PDB file of C-alpha atoms in Angstrom:
ATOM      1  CA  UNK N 141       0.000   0.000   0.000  1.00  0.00           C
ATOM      2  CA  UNK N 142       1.539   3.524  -1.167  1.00  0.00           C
ATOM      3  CA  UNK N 143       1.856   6.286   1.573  1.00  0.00           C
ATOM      4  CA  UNK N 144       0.008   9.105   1.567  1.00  0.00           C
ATOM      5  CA  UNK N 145       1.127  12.193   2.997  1.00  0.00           C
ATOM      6  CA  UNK N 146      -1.553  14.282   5.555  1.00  0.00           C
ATOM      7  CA  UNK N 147      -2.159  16.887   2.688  1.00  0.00           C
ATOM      8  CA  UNK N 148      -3.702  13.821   0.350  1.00  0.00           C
ATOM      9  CA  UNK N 149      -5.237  12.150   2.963  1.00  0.00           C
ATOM     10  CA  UNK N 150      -6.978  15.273   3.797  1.00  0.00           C
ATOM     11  CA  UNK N 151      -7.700  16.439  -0.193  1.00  0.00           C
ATOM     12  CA  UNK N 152      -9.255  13.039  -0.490  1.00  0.00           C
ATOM     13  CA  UNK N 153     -11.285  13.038   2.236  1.00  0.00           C
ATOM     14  CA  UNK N 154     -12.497  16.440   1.668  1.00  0.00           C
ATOM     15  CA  UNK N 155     -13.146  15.754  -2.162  1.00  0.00           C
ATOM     16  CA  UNK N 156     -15.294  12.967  -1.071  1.00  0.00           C
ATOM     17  CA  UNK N 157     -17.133  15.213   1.070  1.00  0.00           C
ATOM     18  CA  UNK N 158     -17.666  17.823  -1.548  1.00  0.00           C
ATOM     19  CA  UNK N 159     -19.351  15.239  -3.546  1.00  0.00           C
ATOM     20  CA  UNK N 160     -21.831  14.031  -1.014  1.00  0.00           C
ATOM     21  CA  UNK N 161     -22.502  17.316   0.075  1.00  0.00           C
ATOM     22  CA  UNK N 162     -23.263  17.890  -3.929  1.00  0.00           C
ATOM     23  CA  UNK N 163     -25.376  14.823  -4.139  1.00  0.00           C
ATOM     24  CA  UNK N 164     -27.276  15.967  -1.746  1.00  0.00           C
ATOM     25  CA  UNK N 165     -27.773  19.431  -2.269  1.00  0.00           C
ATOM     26  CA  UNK N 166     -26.299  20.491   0.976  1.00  0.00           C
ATOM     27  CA  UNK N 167     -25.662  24.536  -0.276  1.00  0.00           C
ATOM     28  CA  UNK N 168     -25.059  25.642   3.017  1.00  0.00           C
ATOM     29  CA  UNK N 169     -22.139  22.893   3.560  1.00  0.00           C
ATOM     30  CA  UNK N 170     -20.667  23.492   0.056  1.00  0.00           C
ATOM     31  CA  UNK N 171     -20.953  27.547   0.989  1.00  0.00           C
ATOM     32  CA  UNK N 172     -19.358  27.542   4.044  1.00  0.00           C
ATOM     33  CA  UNK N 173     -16.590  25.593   2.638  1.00  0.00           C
ATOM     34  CA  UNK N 174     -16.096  29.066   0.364  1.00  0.00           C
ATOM     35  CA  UNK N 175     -16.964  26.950  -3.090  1.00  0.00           C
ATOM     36  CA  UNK N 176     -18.375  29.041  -5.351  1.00  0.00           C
ATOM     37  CA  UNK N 177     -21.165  27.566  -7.687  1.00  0.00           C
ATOM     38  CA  UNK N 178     -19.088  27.864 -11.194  1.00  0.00           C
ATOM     39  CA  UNK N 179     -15.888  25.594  -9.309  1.00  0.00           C
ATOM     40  CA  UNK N 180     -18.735  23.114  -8.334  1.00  0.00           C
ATOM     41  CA  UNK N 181     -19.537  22.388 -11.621  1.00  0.00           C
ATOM     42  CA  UNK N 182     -16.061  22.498 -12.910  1.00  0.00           C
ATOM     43  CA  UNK N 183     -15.384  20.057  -9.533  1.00  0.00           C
ATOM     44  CA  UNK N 184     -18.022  18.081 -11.141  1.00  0.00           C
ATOM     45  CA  UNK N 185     -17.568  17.496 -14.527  1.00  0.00           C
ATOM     46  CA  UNK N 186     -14.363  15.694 -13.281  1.00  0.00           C
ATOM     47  CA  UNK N 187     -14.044  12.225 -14.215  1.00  0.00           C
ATOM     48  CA  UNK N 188     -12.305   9.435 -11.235  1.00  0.00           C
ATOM     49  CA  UNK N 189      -8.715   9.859 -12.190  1.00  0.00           C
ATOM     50  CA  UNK N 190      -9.166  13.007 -12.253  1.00  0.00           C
ATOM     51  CA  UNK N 191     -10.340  13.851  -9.003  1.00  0.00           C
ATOM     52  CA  UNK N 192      -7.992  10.901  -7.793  1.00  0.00           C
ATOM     53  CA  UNK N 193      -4.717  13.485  -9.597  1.00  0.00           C
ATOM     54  CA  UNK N 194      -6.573  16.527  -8.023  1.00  0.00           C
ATOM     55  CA  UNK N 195      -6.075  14.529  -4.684  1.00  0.00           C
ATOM     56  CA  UNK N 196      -2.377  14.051  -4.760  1.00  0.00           C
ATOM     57  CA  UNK N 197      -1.572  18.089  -5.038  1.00  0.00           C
ATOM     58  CA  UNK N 198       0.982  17.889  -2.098  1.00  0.00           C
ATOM     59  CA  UNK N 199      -1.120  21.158  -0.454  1.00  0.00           C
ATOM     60  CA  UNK N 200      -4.366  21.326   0.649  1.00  0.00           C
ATOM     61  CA  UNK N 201      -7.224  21.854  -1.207  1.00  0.00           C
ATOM     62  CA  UNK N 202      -9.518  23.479   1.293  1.00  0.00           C
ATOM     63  CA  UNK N 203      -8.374  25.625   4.870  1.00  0.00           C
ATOM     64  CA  UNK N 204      -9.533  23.758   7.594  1.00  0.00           C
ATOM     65  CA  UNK N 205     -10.408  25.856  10.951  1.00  0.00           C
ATOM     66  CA  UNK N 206     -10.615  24.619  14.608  1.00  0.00           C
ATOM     67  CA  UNK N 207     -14.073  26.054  16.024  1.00  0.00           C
ATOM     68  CA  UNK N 208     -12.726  26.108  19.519  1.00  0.00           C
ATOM     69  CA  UNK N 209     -15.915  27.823  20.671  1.00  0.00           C
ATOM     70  CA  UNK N 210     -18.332  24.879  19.068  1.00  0.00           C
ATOM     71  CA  UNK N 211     -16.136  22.268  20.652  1.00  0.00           C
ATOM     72  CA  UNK N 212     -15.995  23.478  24.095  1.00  0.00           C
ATOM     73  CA  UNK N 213     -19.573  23.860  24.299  1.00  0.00           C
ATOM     74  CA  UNK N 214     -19.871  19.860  22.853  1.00  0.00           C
ATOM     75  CA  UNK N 215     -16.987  18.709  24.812  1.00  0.00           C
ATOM     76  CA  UNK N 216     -19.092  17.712  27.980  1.00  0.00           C
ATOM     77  CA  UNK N 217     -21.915  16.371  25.882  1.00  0.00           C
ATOM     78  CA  UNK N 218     -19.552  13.868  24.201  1.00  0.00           C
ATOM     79  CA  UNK N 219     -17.850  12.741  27.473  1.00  0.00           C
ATOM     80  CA  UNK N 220     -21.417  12.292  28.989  1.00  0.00           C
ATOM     81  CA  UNK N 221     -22.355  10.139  26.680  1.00  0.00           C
ATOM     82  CA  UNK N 222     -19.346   7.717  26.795  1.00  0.00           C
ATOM     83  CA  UNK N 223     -20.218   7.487  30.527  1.00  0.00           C
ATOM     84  CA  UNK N 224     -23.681   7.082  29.515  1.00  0.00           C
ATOM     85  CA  UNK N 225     -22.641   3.865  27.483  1.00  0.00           C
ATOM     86  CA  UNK N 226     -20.314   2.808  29.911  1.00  0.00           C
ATOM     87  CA  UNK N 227     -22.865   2.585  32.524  1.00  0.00           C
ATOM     88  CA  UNK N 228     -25.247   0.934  30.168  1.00  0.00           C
ATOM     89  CA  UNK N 229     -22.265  -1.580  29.470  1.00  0.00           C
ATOM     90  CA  UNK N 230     -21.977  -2.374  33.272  1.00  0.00           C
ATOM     91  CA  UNK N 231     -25.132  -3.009  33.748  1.00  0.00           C
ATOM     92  CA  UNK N 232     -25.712  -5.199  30.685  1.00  0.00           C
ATOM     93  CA  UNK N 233     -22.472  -6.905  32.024  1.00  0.00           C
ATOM     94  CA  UNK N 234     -23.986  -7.149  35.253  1.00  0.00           C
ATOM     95  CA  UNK N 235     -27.224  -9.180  34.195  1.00  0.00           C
ATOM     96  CA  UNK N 236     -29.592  -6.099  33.765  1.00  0.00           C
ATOM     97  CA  UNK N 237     -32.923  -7.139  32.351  1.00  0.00           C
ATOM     98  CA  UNK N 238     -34.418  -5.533  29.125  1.00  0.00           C
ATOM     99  CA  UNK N 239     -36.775  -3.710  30.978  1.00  0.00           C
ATOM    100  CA  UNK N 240     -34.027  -2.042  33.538  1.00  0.00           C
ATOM    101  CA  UNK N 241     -31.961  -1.270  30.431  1.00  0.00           C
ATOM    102  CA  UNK N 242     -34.520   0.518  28.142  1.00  0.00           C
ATOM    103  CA  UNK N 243     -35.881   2.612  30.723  1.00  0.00           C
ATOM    104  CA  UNK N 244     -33.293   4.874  30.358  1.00  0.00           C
ATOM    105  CA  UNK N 245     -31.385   3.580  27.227  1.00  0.00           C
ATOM    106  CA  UNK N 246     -34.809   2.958  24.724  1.00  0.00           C
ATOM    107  CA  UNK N 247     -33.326   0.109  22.026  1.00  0.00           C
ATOM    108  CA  UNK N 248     -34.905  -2.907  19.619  1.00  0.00           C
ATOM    109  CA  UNK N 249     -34.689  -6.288  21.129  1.00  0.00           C
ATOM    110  CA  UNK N 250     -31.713  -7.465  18.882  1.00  0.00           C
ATOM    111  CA  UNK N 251     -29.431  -5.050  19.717  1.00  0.00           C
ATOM    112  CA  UNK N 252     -30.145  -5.614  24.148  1.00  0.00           C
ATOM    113  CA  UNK N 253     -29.507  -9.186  22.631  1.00  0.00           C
ATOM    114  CA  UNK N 254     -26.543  -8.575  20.920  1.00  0.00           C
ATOM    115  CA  UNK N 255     -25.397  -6.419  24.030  1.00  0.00           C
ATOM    116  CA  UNK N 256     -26.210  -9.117  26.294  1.00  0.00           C
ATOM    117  CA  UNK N 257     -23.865 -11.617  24.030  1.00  0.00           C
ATOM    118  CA  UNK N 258     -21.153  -9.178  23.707  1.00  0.00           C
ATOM    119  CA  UNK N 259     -20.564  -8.703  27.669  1.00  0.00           C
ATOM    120  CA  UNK N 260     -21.097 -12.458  28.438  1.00  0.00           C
ATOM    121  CA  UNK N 261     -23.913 -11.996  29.815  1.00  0.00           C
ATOM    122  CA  UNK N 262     -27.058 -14.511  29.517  1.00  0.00           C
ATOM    123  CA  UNK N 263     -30.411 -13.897  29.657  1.00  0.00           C
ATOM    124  CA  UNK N 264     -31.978 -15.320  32.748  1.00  0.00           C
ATOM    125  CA  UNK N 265     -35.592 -15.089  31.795  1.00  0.00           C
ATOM    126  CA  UNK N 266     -38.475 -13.875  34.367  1.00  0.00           C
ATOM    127  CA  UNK N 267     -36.144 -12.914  37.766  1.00  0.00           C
ATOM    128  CA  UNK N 268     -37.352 -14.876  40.379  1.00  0.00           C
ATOM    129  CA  UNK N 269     -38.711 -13.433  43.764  1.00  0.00           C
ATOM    130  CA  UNK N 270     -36.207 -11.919  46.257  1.00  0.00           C
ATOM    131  CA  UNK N 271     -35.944 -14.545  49.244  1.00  0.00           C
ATOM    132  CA  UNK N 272     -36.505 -12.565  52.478  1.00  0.00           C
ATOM    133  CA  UNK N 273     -32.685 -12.055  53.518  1.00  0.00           C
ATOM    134  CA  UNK N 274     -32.480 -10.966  50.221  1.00  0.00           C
ATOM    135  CA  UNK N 275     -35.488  -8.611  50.449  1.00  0.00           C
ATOM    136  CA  UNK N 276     -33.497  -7.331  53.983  1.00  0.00           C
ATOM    137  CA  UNK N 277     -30.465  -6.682  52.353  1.00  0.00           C
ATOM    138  CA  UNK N 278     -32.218  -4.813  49.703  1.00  0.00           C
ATOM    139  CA  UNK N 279     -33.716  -2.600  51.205  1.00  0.00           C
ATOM    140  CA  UNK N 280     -31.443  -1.659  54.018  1.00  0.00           C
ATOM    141  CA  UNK N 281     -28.855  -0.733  51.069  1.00  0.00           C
ATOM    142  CA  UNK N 282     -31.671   0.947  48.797  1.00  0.00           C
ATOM    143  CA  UNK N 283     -32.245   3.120  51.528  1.00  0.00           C
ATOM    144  CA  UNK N 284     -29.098   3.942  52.050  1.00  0.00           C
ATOM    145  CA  UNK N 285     -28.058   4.865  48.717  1.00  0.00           C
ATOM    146  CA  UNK N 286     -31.654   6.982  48.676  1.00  0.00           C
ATOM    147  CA  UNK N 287     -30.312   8.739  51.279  1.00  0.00           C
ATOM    148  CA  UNK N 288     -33.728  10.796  51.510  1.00  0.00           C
ATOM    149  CA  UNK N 289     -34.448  11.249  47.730  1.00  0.00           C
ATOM    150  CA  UNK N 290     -37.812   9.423  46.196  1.00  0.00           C
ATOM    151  CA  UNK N 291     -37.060   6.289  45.040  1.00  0.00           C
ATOM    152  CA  UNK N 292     -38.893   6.659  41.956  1.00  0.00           C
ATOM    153  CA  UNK N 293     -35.950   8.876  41.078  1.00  0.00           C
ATOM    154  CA  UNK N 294     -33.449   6.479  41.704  1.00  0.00           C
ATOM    155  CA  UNK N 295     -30.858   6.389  38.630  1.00  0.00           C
ATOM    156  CA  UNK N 296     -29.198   3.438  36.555  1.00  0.00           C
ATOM    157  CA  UNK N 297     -26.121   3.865  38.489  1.00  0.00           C
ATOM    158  CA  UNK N 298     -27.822   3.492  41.567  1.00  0.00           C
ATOM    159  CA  UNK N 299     -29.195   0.211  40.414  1.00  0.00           C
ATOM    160  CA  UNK N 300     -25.543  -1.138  39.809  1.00  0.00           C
ATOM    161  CA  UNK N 301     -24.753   0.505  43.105  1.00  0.00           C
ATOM    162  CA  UNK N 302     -27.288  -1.484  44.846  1.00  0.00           C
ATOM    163  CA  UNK N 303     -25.882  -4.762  43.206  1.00  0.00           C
ATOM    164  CA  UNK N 304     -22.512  -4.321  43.849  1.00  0.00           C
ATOM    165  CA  UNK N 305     -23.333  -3.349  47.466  1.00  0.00           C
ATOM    166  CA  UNK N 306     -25.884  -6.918  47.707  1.00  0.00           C
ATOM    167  CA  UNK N 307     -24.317  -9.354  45.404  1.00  0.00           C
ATOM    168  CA  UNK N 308     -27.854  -9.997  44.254  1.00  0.00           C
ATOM    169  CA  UNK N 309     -29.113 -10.686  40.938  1.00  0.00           C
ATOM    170  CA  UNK N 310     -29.775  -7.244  39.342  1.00  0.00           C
ATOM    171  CA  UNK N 311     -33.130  -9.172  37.713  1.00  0.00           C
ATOM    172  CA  UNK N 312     -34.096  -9.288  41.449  1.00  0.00           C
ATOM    173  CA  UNK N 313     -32.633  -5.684  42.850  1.00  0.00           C
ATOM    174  CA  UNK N 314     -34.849  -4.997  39.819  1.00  0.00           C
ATOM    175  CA  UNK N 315     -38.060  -6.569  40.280  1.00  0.00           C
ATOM    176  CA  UNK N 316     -38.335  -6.396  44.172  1.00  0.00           C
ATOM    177  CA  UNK N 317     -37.793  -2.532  43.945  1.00  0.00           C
ATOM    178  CA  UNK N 318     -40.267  -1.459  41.240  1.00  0.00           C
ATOM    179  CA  UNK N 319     -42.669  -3.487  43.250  1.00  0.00           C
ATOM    180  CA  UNK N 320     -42.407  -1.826  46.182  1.00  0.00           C
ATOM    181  CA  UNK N 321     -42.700   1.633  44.242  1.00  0.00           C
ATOM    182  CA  UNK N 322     -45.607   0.367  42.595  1.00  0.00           C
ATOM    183  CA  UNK N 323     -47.145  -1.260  45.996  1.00  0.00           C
ATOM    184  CA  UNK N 324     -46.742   2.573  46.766  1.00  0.00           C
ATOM    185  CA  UNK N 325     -44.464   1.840  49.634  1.00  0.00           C
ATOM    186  CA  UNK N 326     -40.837   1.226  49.667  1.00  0.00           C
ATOM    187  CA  UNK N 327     -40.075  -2.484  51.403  1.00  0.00           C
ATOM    188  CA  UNK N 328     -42.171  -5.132  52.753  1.00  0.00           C
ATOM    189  CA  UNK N 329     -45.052  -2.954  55.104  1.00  0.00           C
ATOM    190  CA  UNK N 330     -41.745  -0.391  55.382  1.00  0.00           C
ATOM    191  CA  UNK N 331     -41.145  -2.394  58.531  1.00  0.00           C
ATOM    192  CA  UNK N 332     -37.824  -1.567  60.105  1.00  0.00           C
ATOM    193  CA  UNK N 333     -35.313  -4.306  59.215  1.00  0.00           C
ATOM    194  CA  UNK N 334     -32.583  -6.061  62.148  1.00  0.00           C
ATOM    195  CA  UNK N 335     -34.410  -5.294  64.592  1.00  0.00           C
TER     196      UNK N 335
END
């Protein structure tokens, strides 16, 4: 495979984008990039080699600019939403059912599936019931990690909190708390538990 310097790499790249941007009619694109409508259709009445010889000019074709501005204010977004798929990854990893994971992550069946297969981890089916130790231990740590807050406002990472806290099945953690929110009443009668 030949090398290709930054400046063809770049004219290449940018040629190709010129095109699609052509294809599709983006104007605004194609404006901003300061080409004027008569070099468009010179641009375009270039054949393949052509455009592959216009390519290999050893400058570059277009001036590209930084918007230092535009990527601060994106910066954070970006970042959140690696840690947003992270998390999602733990808790797929960690046995999270479908219905855990698409509360806050909305996705077709196939992909949770492929997901699931990816991070090794296999689906259980229905969870089964919490036993009452179980039920104990859940609670005293979901209260805990509440500390005060609703629990209907309880996050994702608070469900892998509670899991790695309990060693319980996240199908359970799952299950057992959403019934208690639904029952309207966090834990079994919200009896006090070790008592």
């Amino acid at each position: 495979m030949r090398y290709l310097n930054p400046e063809t790499q770049l004219n290449q790249s940018l040629i190709g984008y010129v095109l699609r941007c052509s294809a599709t009619k983006s104007v605004k694109a194609l404006t901003t990039m300061g080409i004027e409508p008569e070099d468009l259709r010179d641009f375009l009445q270039l054949n393949g080699e052509d455009l592959a010889r216009l390519a290999m000019v050893n400058e570059p074709l277009f001036k590209i600019q930084f918007d230092q501005a535009l990527w601060r204010r994106k910066k954070s977004a970006v970042l959140q939403s690696g840690a947003d798929r992270e998390l999602r990854d733990a808790l797929i990893a960690a046995g999270a059912p479908r219905a855990m994971i698409e509360r806050w992550w909305p996705m077709r069946h196939e992909v949770y599936a492929y997901l699931r297969r990816s991070w090794g981890s296999c689906g259980t089916g229905r969870p089964r019931v919490a036993t009452e130790s179980e039920e104990d231990r859940l609670w005293r740590e979901w209260s805990a990690i509440a500390a005060g807050r609703a629990f209907e406002t309880l996050g994702a990472r608070d469900y892998l909190e509670l899991h790695r806290r309990t060693d319980i099945d996240l199908g359970v953690c799952w299950s057992t708390t959403n019934r208690w929110i639904s029952d309207g009443h966090p834990g079994r009668s919200e009896r006090r538990v070790g008592t």
